[in-house]
Every structure is written in C-alpha cells, then in structure tokens.
Coordinates of C-alpha atoms in Angstrom, one line a residue:
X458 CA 106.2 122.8 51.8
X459 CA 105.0 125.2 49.2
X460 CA 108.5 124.7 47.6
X461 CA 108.5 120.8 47.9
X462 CA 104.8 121.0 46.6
X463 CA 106.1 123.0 43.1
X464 CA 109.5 120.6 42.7
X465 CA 107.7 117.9 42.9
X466 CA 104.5 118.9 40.5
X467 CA 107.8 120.6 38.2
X468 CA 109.7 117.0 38.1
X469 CA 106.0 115.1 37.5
X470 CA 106.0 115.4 33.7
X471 CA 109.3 114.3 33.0
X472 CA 108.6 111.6 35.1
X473 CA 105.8 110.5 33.5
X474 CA 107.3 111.0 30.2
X475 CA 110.6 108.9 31.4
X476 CA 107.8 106.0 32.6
X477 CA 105.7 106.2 29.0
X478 CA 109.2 105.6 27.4
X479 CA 109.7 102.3 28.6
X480 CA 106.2 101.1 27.6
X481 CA 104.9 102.4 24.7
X482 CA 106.4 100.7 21.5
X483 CA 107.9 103.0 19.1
X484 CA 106.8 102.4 16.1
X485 CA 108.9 103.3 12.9
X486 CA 106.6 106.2 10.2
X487 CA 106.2 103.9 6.7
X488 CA 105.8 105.4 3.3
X489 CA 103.6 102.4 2.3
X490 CA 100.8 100.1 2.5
X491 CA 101.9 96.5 4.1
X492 CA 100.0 95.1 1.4
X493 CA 102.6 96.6 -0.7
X494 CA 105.2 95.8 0.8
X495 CA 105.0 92.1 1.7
X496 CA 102.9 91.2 -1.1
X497 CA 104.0 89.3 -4.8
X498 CA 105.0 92.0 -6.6
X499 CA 105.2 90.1 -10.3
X500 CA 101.1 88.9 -9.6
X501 CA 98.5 90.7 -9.1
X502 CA 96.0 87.7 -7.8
X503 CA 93.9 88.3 -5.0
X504 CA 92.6 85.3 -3.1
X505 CA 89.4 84.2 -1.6
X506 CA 89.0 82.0 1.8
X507 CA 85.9 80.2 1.9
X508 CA 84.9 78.8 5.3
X509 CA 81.0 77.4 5.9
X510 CA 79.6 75.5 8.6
X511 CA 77.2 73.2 7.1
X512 CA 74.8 71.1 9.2
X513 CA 76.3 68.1 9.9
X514 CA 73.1 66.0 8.3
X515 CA 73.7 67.9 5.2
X516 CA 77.8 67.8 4.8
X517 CA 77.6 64.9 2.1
X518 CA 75.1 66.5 0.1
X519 CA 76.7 69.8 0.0
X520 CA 80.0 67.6 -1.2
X521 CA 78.4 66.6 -3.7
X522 CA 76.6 69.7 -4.7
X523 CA 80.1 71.3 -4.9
X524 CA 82.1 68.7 -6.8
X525 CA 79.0 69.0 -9.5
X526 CA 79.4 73.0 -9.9
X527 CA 82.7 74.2 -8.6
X528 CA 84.6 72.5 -11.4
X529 CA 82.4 74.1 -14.2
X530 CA 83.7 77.4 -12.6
X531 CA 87.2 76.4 -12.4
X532 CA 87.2 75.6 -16.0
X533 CA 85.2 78.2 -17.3
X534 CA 87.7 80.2 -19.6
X535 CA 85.6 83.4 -19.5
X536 CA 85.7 83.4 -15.6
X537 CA 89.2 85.1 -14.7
X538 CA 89.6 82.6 -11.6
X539 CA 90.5 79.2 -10.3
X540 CA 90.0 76.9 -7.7
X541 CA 93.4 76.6 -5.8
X542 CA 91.8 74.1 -3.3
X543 CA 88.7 73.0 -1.1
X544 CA 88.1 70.6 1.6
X545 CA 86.6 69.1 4.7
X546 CA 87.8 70.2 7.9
X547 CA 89.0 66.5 9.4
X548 CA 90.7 67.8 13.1
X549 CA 89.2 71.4 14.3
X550 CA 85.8 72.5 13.8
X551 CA 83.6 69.9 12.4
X552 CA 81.3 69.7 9.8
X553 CA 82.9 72.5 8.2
X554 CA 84.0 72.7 4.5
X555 CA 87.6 75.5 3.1
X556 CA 87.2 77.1 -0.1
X557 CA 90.5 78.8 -1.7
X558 CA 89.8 80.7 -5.4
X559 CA 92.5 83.0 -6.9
X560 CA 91.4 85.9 -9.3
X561 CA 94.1 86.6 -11.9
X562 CA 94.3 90.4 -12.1
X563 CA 92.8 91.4 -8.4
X564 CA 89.7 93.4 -8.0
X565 CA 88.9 94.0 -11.3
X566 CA 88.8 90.0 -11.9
X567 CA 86.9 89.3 -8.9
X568 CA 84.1 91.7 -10.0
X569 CA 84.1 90.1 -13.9
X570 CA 83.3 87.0 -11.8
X571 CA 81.0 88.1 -9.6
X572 CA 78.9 90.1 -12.2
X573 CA 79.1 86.7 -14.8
X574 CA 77.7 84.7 -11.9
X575 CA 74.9 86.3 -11.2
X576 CA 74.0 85.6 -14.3
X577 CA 74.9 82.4 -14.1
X578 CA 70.9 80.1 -13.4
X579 CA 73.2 77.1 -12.2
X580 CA 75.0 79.0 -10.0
X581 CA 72.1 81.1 -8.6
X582 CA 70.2 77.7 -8.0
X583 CA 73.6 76.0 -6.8
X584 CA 73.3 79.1 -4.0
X585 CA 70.1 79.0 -3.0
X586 CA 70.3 75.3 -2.8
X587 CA 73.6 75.3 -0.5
X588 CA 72.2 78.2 1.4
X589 CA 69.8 75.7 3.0
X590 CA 72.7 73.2 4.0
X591 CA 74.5 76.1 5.9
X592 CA 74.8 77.2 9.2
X593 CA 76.7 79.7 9.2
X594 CA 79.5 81.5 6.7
X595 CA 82.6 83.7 6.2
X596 CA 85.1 85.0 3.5
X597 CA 88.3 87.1 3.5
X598 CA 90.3 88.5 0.3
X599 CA 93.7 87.3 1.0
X600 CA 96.8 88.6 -0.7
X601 CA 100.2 86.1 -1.1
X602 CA 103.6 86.8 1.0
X603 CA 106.0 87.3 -1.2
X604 CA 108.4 85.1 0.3
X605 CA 105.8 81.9 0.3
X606 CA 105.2 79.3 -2.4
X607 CA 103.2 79.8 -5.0
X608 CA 99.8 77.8 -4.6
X609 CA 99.9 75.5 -7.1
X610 CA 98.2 71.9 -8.1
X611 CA 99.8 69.0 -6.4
X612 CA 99.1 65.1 -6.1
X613 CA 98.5 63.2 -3.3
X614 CA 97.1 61.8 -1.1
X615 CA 97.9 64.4 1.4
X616 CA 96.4 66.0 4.6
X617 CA 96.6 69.8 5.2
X618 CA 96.7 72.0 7.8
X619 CA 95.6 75.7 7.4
X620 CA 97.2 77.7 10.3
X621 CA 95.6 81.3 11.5
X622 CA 97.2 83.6 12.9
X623 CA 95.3 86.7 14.5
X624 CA 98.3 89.2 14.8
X625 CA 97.8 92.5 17.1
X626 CA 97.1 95.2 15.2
X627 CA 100.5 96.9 13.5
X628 CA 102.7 94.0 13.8
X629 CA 102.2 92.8 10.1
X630 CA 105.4 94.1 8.6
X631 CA 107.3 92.5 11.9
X632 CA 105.7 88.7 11.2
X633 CA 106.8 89.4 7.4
X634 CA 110.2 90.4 8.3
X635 CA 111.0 86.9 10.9
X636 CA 109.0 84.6 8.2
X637 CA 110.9 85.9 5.6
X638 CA 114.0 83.9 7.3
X639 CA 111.7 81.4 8.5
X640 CA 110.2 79.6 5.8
X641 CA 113.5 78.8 4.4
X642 CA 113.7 76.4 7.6
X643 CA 110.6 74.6 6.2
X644 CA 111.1 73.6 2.7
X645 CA 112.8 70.6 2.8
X646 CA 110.0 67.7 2.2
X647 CA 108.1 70.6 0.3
X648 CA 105.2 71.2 2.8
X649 CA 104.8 74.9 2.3
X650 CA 101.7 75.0 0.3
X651 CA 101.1 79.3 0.7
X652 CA 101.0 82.0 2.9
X653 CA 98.6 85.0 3.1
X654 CA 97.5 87.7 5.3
X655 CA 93.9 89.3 4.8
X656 CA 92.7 92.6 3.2
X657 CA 89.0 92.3 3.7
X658 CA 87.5 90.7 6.5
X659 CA 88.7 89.9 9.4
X660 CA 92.0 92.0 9.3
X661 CA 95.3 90.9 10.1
X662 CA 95.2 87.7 10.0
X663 CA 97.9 85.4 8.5
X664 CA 97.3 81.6 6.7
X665 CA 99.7 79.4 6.1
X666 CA 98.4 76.3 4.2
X667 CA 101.2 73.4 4.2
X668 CA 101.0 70.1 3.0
X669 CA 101.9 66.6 4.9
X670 CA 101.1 62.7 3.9
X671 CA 100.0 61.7 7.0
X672 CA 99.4 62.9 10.6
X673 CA 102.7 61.4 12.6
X674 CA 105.1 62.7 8.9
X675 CA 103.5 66.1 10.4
X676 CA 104.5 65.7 13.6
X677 CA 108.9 64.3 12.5
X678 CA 109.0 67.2 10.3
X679 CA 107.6 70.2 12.8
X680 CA 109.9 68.5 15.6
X681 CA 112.8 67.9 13.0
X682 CA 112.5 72.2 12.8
X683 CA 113.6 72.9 16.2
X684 CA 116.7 70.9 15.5
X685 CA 117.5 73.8 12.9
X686 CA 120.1 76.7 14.4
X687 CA 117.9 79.6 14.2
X688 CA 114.5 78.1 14.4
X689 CA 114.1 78.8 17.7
X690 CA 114.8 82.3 17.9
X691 CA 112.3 83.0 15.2
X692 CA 109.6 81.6 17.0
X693 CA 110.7 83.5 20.3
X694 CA 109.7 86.6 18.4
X695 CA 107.0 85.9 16.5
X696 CA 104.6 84.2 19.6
X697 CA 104.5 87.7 21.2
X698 CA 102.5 88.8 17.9
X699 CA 100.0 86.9 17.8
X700 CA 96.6 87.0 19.6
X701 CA 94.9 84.2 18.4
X702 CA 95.6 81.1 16.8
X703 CA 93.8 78.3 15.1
X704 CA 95.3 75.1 13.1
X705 CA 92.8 72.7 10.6
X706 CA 93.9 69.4 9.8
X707 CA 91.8 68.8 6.0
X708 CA 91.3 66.7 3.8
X709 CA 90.9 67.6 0.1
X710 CA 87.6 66.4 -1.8
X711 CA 88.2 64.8 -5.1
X712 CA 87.3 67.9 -6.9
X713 CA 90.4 69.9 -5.3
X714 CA 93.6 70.6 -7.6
X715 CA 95.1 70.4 -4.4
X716 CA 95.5 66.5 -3.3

C-alpha cells in the first residue's frame, strides 16, 4: 500500500502537468507592443470615439447645438484635428449620438487641442450647455489597423454601421492576423469605411465602421461574402475571440464629412 501510495503521489505531477498541456494556450513571447505592430506605420493619428446618451427630449437640440460648434473645430487651422464623422444612432441604442475626431501627430496633438479648448468661451459654454442634454458619456483613443481604409470624406446618402468587438484579453495580434486576409473579401462596393482597436478606455476592443446605401444593399453584400472561398474559415476563427459584440446602424447629421 505504502508503495502504491508513493507511485501514485510520484506519477501525480506529470499528470497534472500532461492535463495543463492540453488546456492552457501557449502563447508565443513578443518583442513589441500590438499597437505597434498592427497599427499605420506611415501616420501617426490617434482617434477619438465619442458615444453620449442624450435624453431623448433633448436629442434635436443637442443636433443642433453640435452642427453650430463642431464645424468651427473642424475648420479651425490652429486645432491639429478633424472631424472624421458624427451621427445619430438609428438601429441599437436610441437616443444616442457617435463622434469620430482624428488628431494628426497623436498625443502631442490631442493635448494642443485640449489645452486651445479650454480656452476656447464657445466651447466651454457649448459644454456646459450639452452637459445638461446628457445622460450619460464615454470616449476611447483608437489607433487605425494598418490593413483597413483610410477614413476619409465620402458622399452619400449612406447608412453606417459601427461594429464592436470586445476581444478576450491577448487575442489582439490573432484578430489582426485573420482580418488582415479578411477585409480584402469586403472591398468590392467600397463599404469598409475604418478599422480600429482601442488604447485608452475600454481595452481591446475592435471598430469597424463600413458604409452601405440602404438597409437590404447591407444585407446582399454581407450574404454575397459567404459566397467568397475563404470567407468562411475566417470567421470560424475569429468568433472564438470575441466576448462581446455590438453593431449600430447610423445615420450621419448634415455636419459629418462622412455622408
């Protein structure tokens, strides 16, 4: 017994060990940040992601409020940023408005701005004004995939549909890797609008922002995807990734560069 007893307490370890080896994940040692490498190496913009819930009696004033300021901002020449785009959520949560500013030149820019507006009385008063139309608010700084689109000014009319992704922890460089090969299946009527993933905020998240006239074109070119060889198998590997997903159907306001 005493014999069995020490085998069997001998063999235990490498038992274990053998049983750890099939389930935990091996991960690969990096050299480097992912923000370095799966971000646009020839830019150095950093992005913002504005999402606010405003009280539903108060969503046309805010409008308003934002097509009179937002563009003086955009246009400024001193201010080191731009509006890429801003909307009302249409499908999704309602009520809500999506703000997305770049900074040319990354942190550095983002602080000229915010250190200019302070100073700024319209802005201050545009703040405290909007404040009161809010329910609630959130941001993330965003970085671009360097695989995806650049953002830029388009006419429309179009609908939008910002996708989030919340990715588990440590799989960023994995969902960067399979998109890379991905997007190339979704180019064809030019509905990839941008991709990012977040810095600051709520951390690894992804957005992908694409671009469709209508609701049912939406629908033809999503299904028309899975027709693609290769498709398929991207998505089989990607879904175990994620842990949370949202999508927004928007609409631009007139303001947005973004129709």
């Amino acid at each position: 017994l005493i014999c069995r007893a020490l085998a069997s307490s001998a063999g235990r370890p490498r038992e274990d060990s053998w049983l750890k080896s099939l389930f935990v994940r091996k991960v690969d040692p990096r050299k480097d940040a992912h923000s370095n490498l799966l971000a646009k190496r020839e830019t150095s913009s950093l992005y913002k992601l504005q999402i606010h819930n405003v009280k539903p009696e108060c969503l046309d004033t805010y409008n308003k409020l934002c097509q009179e300021v937002l563009p003086k901002i955009h246009e400024e020449k001193h201010y080191p940023c731009a509006l890429v785009g801003t909307w009302n959520t249409w499908y999704g949560e309602q009520d809500q408005a999506v703000h997305l500013w770049r900074y040319e030149g990354g942190y550095p820019a983002l602080n000229e701005v915010m250190s200019k507006l302070r100073q700024n009385k319209e802005f201050t008063e545009f703040r405290k004004e909007r404040g009161n139309m809010l329910l609630s608010r959130k941001n993330q700084l965003l970085l671009e995939f360097s695989f995806w689109n650049e953002p830029v000014p388009r006419e429309g009319p179009n609908i939008y549909e910002l996708r989030s992704y919340q990715l588990r922890p440590g799989t960023m460089i994995e969902w960067g890797n399979y998109w890379a090969r991905a997007i190339r299946f979704r180019q064809d009527n030019n509905e990839a609008v941008g991709g990012f993933f977040s810095q600051i905020g709520q951390l690894y998240m992804v957005h992908h922002l694409w671009a469709y006239k209508d609701l049912q074109t939406r629908e033809d070119i999503r299904n028309a995807a899975w027709h693609k060889p290769g498709w398929d198998e991207l998505v089989y590997y990607t879904v175990p990734l994620i842990q949370e997903m949202e999508s927004r159907i928007m609409i631009p306001l007139k303001i947005s560069p973004l129709q």
